[in-house]
GROMACS .gro file of C-alpha atoms in nm:
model
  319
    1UNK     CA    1  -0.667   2.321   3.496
    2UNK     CA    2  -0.574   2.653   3.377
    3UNK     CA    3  -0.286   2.832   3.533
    4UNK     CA    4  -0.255   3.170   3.423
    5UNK     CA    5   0.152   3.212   3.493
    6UNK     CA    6   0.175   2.904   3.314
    7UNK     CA    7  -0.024   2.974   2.999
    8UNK     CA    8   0.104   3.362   3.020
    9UNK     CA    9   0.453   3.168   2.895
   10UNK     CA   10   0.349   2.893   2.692
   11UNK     CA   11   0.169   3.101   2.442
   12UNK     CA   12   0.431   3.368   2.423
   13UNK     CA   13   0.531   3.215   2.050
   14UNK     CA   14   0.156   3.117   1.980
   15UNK     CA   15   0.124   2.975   1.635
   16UNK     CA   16  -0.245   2.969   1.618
   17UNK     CA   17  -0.298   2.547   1.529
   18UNK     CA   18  -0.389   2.357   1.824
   19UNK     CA   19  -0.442   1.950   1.862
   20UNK     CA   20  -0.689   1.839   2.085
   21UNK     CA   21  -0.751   1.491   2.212
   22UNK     CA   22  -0.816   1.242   2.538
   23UNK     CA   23  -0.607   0.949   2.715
   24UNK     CA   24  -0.798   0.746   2.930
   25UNK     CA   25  -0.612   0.599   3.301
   26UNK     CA   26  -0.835   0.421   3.438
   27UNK     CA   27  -1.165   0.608   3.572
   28UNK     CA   28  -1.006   0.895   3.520
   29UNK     CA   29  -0.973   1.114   3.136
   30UNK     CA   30  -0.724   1.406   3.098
   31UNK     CA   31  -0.803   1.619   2.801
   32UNK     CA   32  -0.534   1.837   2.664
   33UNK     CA   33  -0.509   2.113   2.383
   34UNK     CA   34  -0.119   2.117   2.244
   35UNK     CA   35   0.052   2.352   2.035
   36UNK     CA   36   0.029   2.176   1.730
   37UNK     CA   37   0.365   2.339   1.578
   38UNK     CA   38   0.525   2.392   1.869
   39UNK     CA   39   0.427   2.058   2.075
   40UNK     CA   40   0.396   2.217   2.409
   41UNK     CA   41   0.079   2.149   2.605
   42UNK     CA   42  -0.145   2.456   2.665
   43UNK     CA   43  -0.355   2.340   2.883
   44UNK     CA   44  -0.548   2.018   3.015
   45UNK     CA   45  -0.807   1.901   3.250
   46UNK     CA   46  -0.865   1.599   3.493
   47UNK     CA   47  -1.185   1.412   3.499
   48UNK     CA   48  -1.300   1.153   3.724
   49UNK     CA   49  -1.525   1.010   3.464
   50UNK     CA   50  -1.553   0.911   3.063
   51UNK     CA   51  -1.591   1.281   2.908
   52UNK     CA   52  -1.930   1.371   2.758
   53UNK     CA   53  -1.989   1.688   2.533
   54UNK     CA   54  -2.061   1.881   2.785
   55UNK     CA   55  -1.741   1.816   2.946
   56UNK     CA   56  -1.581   1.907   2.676
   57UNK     CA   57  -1.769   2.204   2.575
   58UNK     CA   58  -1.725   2.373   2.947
   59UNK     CA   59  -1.340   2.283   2.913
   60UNK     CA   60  -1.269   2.397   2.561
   61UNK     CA   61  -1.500   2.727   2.657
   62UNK     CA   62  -1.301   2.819   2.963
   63UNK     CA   63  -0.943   2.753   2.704
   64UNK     CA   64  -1.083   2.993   2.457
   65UNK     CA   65  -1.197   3.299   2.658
   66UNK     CA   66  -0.825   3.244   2.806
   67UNK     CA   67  -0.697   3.290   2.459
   68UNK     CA   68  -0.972   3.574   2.344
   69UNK     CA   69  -0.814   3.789   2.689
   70UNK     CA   70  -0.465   3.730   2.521
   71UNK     CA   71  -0.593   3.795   2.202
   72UNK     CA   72  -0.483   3.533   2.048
   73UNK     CA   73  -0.649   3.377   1.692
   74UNK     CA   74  -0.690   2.989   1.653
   75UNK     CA   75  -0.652   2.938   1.270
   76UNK     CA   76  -0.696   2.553   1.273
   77UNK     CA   77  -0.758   2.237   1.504
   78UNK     CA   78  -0.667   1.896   1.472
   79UNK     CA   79  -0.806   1.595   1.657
   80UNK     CA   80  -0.864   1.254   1.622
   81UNK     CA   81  -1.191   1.029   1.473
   82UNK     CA   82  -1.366   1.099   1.836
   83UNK     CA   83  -1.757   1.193   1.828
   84UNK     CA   84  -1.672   1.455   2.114
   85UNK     CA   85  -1.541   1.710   1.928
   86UNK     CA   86  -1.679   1.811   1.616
   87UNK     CA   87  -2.008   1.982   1.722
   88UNK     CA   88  -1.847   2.187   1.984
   89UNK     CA   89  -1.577   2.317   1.810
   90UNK     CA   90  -1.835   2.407   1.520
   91UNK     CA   91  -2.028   2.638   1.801
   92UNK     CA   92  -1.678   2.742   1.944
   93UNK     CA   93  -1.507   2.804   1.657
   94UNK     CA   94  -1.724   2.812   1.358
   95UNK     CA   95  -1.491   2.937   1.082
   96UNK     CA   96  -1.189   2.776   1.191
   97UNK     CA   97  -1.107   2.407   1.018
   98UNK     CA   98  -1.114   2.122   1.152
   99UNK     CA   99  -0.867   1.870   1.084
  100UNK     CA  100  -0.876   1.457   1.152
  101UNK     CA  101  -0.584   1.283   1.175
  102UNK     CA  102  -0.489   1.096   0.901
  103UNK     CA  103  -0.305   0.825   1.095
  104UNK     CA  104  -0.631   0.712   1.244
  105UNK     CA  105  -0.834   0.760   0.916
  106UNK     CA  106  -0.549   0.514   0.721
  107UNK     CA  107  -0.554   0.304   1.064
  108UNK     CA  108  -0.952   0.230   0.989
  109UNK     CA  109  -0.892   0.171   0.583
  110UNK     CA  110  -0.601  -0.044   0.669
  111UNK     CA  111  -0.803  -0.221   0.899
  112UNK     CA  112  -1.070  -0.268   0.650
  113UNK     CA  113  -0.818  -0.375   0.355
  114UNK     CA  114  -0.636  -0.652   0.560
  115UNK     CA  115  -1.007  -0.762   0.689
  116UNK     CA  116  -1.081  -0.801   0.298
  117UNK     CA  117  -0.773  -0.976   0.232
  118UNK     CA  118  -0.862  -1.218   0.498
  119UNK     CA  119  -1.143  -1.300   0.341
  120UNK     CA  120  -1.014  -1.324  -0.006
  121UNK     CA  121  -0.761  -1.586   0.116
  122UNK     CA  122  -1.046  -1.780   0.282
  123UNK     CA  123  -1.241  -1.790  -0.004
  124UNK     CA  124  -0.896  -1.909  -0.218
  125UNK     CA  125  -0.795  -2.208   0.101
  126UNK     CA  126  -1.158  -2.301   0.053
  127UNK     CA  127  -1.132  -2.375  -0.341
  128UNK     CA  128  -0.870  -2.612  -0.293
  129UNK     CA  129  -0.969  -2.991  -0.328
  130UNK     CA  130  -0.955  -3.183   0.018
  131UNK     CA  131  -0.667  -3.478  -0.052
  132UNK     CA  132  -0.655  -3.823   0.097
  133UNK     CA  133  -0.455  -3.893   0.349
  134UNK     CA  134  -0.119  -4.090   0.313
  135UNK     CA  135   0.117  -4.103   0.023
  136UNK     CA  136  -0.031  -4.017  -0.311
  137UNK     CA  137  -0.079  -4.253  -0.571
  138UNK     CA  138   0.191  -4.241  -0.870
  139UNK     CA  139  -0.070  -4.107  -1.108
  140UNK     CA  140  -0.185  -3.826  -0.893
  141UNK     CA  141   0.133  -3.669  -0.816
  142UNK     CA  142   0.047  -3.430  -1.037
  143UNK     CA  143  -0.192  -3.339  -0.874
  144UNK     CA  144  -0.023  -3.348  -0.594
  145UNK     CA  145   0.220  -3.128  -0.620
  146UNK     CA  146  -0.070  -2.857  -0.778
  147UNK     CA  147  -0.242  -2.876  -0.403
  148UNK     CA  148   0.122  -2.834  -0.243
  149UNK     CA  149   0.148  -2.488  -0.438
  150UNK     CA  150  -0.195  -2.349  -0.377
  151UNK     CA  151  -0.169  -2.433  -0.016
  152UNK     CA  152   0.206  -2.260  -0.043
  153UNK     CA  153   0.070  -1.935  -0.204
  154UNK     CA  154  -0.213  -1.887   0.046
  155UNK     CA  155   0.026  -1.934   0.314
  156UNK     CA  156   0.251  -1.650   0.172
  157UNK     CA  157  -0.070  -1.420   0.176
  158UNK     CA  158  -0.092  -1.430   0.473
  159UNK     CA  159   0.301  -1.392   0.541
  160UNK     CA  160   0.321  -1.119   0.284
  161UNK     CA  161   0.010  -0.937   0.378
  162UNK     CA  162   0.179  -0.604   0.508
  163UNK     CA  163   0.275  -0.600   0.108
  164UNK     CA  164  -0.100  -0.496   0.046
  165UNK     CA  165  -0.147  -0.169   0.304
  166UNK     CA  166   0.271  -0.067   0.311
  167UNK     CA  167   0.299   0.318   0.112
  168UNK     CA  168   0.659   0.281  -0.024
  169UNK     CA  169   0.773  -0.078  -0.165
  170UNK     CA  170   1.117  -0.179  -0.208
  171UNK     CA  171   1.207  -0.342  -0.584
  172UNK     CA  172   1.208  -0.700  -0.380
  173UNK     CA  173   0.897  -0.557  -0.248
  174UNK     CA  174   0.694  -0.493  -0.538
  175UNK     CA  175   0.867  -0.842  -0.691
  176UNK     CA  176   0.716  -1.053  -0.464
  177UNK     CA  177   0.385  -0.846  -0.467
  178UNK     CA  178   0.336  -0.920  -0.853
  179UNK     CA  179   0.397  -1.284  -0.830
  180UNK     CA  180   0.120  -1.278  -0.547
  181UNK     CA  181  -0.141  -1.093  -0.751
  182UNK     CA  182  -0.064  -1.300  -1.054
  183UNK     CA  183  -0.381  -1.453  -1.203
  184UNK     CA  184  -0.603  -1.271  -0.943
  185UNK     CA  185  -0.770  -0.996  -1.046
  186UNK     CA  186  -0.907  -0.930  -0.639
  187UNK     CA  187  -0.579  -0.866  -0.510
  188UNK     CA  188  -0.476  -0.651  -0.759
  189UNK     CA  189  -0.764  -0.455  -0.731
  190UNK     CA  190  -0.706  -0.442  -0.315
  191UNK     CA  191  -0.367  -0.260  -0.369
  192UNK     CA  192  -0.477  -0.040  -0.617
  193UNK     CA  193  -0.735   0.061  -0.390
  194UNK     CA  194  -0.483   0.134  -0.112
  195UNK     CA  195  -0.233   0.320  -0.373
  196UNK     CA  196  -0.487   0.550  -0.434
  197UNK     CA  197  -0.599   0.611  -0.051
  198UNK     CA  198  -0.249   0.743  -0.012
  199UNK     CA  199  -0.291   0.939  -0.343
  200UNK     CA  200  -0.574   1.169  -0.163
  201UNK     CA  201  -0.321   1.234   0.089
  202UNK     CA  202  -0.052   1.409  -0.161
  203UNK     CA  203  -0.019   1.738  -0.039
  204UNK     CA  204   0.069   1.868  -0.381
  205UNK     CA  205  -0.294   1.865  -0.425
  206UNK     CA  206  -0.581   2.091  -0.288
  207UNK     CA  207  -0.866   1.892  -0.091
  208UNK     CA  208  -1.109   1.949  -0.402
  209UNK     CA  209  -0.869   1.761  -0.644
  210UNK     CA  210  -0.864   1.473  -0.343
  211UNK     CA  211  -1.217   1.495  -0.314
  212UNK     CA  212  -1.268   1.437  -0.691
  213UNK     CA  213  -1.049   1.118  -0.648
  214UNK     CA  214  -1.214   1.029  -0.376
  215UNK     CA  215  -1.582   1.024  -0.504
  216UNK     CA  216  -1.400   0.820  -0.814
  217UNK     CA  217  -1.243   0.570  -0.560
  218UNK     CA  218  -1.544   0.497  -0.347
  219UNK     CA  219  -1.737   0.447  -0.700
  220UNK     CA  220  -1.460   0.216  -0.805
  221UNK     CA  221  -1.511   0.012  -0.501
  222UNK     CA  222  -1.847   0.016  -0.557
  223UNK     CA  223  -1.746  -0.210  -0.885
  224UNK     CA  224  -1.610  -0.497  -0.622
  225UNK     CA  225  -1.974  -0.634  -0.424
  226UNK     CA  226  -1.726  -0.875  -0.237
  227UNK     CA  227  -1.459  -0.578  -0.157
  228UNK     CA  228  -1.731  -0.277  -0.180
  229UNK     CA  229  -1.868  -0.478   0.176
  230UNK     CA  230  -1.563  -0.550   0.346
  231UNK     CA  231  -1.420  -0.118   0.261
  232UNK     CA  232  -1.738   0.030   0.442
  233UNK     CA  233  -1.453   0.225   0.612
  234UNK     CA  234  -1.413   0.451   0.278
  235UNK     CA  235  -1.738   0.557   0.310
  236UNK     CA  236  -1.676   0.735   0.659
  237UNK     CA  237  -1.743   1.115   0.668
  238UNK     CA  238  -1.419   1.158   0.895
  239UNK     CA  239  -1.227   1.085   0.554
  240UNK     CA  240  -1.334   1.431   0.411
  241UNK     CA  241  -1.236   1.548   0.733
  242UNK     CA  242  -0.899   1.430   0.704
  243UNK     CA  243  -0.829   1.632   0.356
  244UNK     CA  244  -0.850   1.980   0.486
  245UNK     CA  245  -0.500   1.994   0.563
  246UNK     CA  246  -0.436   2.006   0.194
  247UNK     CA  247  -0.575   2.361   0.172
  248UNK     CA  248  -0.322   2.492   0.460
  249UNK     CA  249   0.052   2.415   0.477
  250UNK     CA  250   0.091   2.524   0.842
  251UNK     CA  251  -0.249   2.316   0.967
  252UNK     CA  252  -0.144   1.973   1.105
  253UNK     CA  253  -0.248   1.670   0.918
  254UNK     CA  254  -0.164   1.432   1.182
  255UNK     CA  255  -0.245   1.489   1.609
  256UNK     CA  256   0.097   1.366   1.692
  257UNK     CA  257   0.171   1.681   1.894
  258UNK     CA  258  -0.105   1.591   2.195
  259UNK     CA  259  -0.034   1.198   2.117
  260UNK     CA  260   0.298   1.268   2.182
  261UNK     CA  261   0.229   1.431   2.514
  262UNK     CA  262  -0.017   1.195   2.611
  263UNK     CA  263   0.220   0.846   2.560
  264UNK     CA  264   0.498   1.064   2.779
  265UNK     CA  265   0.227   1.078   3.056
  266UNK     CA  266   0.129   0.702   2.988
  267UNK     CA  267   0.533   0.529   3.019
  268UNK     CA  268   0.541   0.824   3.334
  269UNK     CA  269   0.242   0.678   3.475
  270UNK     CA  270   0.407   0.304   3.406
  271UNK     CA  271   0.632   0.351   3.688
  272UNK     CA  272   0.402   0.481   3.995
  273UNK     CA  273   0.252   0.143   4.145
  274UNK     CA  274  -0.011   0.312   4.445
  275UNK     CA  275  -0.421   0.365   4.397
  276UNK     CA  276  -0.417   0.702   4.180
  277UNK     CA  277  -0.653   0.960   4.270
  278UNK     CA  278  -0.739   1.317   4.079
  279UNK     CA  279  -0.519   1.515   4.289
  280UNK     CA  280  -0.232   1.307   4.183
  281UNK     CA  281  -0.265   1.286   3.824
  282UNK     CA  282  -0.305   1.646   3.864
  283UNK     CA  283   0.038   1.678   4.056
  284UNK     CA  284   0.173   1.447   3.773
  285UNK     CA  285   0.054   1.687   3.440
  286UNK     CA  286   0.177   1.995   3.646
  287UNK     CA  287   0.486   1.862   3.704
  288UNK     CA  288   0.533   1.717   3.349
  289UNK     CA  289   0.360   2.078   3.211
  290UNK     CA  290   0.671   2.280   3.434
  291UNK     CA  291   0.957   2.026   3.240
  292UNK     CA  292   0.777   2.155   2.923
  293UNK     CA  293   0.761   2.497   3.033
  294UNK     CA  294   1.157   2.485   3.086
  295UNK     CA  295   1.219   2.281   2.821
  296UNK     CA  296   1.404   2.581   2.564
  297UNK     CA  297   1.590   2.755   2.860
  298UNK     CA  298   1.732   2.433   2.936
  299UNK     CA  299   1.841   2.347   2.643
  300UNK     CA  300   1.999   2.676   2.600
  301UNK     CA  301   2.210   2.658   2.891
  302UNK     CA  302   2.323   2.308   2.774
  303UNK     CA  303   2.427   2.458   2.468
  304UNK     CA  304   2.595   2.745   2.612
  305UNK     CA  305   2.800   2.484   2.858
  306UNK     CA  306   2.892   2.267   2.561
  307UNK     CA  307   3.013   2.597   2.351
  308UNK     CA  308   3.209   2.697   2.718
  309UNK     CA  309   3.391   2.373   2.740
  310UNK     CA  310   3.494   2.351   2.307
  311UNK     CA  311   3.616   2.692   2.350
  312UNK     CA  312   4.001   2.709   2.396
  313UNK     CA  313   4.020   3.039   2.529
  314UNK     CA  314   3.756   3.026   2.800
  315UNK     CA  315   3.970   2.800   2.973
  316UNK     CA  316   3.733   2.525   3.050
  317UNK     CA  317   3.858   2.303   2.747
  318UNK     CA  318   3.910   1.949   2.835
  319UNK     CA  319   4.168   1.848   2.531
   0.00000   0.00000   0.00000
């Protein structure tokens, strides 16, 4: 779904990093390439079935001889964890990096480090003695009361769990954390491992300091059996993938440009309530791709209203 007027003005201020990714309605996918600086959609196609490599490879072809008749240089992509994408753009654009979003790559790890929690907390509710039932005995209130706090604490991991994958704690925050990971040395070692996912992430590093802490982190993992099983997720390849960024300050670390474009289609698509064909999803980007394309003139014509009206000596001022 190229339109030639259309793309003629939505590259005009090309910045050369594009995000590329799919949304799914139904039997139908709409892949889109965004502006990843500029967050205006580029370009997109309707299919009336789940894309395959080929699919993609046809559609991204046809986008890039559009650009290479403007031009036009891509300098860096950015998509998501999806299998579709990497080997095409490495025959379409071999010397151009490729970027993977970091919110899905700390999505998986925090995944994996609240799945490990989980099962740290099971393993602590299952060390705690079974009690009678009724009221204890005099002697054993002791006892007692010891069983009361266990059961307390485990309960509190599991309310207090977002304190183990959250990047910035508050001084209550990290309060309550340390009386959680008091006396075990599993928890503590969970967070740490999450404090120093973020740490690859700094971009006051390059990606071959981050990959230097990473190769350290996934051997410090490997320390934990019970932990090194549950974090298989830092072992994905797509978490190289996700440091490139670190080496550019314009390339996008995250996708949020096309996400962004594709949950405005989703809440548009909320409303319409009839059997949705391709030639009406089609209608629907084209419409929401002409709002984008007017998106800067109107907003300088609401500006130049609001400056007409504040103006005392234009004559429209409403004091």
């Amino acid at each position: 779904m190229l339109q030639t007027d259309y793309l003629d003005e939505s590259v005009a201020h090309f910045s050369g990093y594009l995000a590329i990714d799919e949304v799914y309605d139904g039997p139908f996918c709409i892949l889109s390439v965004v502006d990843n600086r500029k967050y205006n959609r580029l370009s997109c196609r309707v299919l009336d079935h789940d894309p395959t490599g080929d699919d993609v490879r046809a559609y991204l072809k046809d986008f890039k001889e559009q650009l290479d008749q403007r031009g036009l240089t891509v300098h860096g992509i950015t998509t998501d964890g999806s299998t579709l994408y990497p080997k095409v753009l490495k025959e379409l654009w071999p010397d151009v990096p490729h970027q993977v979003c970091i919110f899905h790559i700390l999505k998986e790890i925090t995944k994996a480090v609240l799945h490990a929690l989980a099962k740290l907390r099971k393993e602590l509710r299952a060390q705690i003695p079974h009690q009678k039932r009724g009221r204890p005995k005099k002697q054993d209130q002791t006892q007692t009361r010891r069983l009361r706090r266990l059961k307390r604490r485990v309960a509190e991991l599991f309310e207090q769990r977002y304190l183990f994958v959250r990047h910035h704690l508050s001084a209550a925050e990290k309060k309550l954390l340390k009386k959680l990971l008091r006396g075990q040395p599993q928890l503590r070692a969970l967070r740490a491992i999450m404090d120093e996912v973020y740490r690859l992430f700094d971009r006051r590093c390059k990606s071959a300091t981050a990959l230097k802490r990473l190769a350290k982190l996934r051997q410090h993992v490997r320390r934990f059996k019970r932990l090194g099983r549950a974090l298989t997720a830092l072992n994905s390849p797509n978490l190289e993938k996700a440091l490139v960024f670190l080496d550019d300050k314009l390339l996008g670390a995250t996708s949020n440009a096309v996400e962004r474009a594709n949950r405005r289609f989703r809440k548009a698509q909320q409303s319409i309530y009839s059997v949705r064909t391709k030639p009406h999803l089609q209608q629907r980007l084209a419409l929401d791709m002409n709002r984008e394309l007017r998106a800067a003139k109107r907003a300088q014509t609401m500006k130049t209203l609001l400056h007409a009206r504040s103006d005392p000596d234009s004559g429209h001022c409403c004091c």
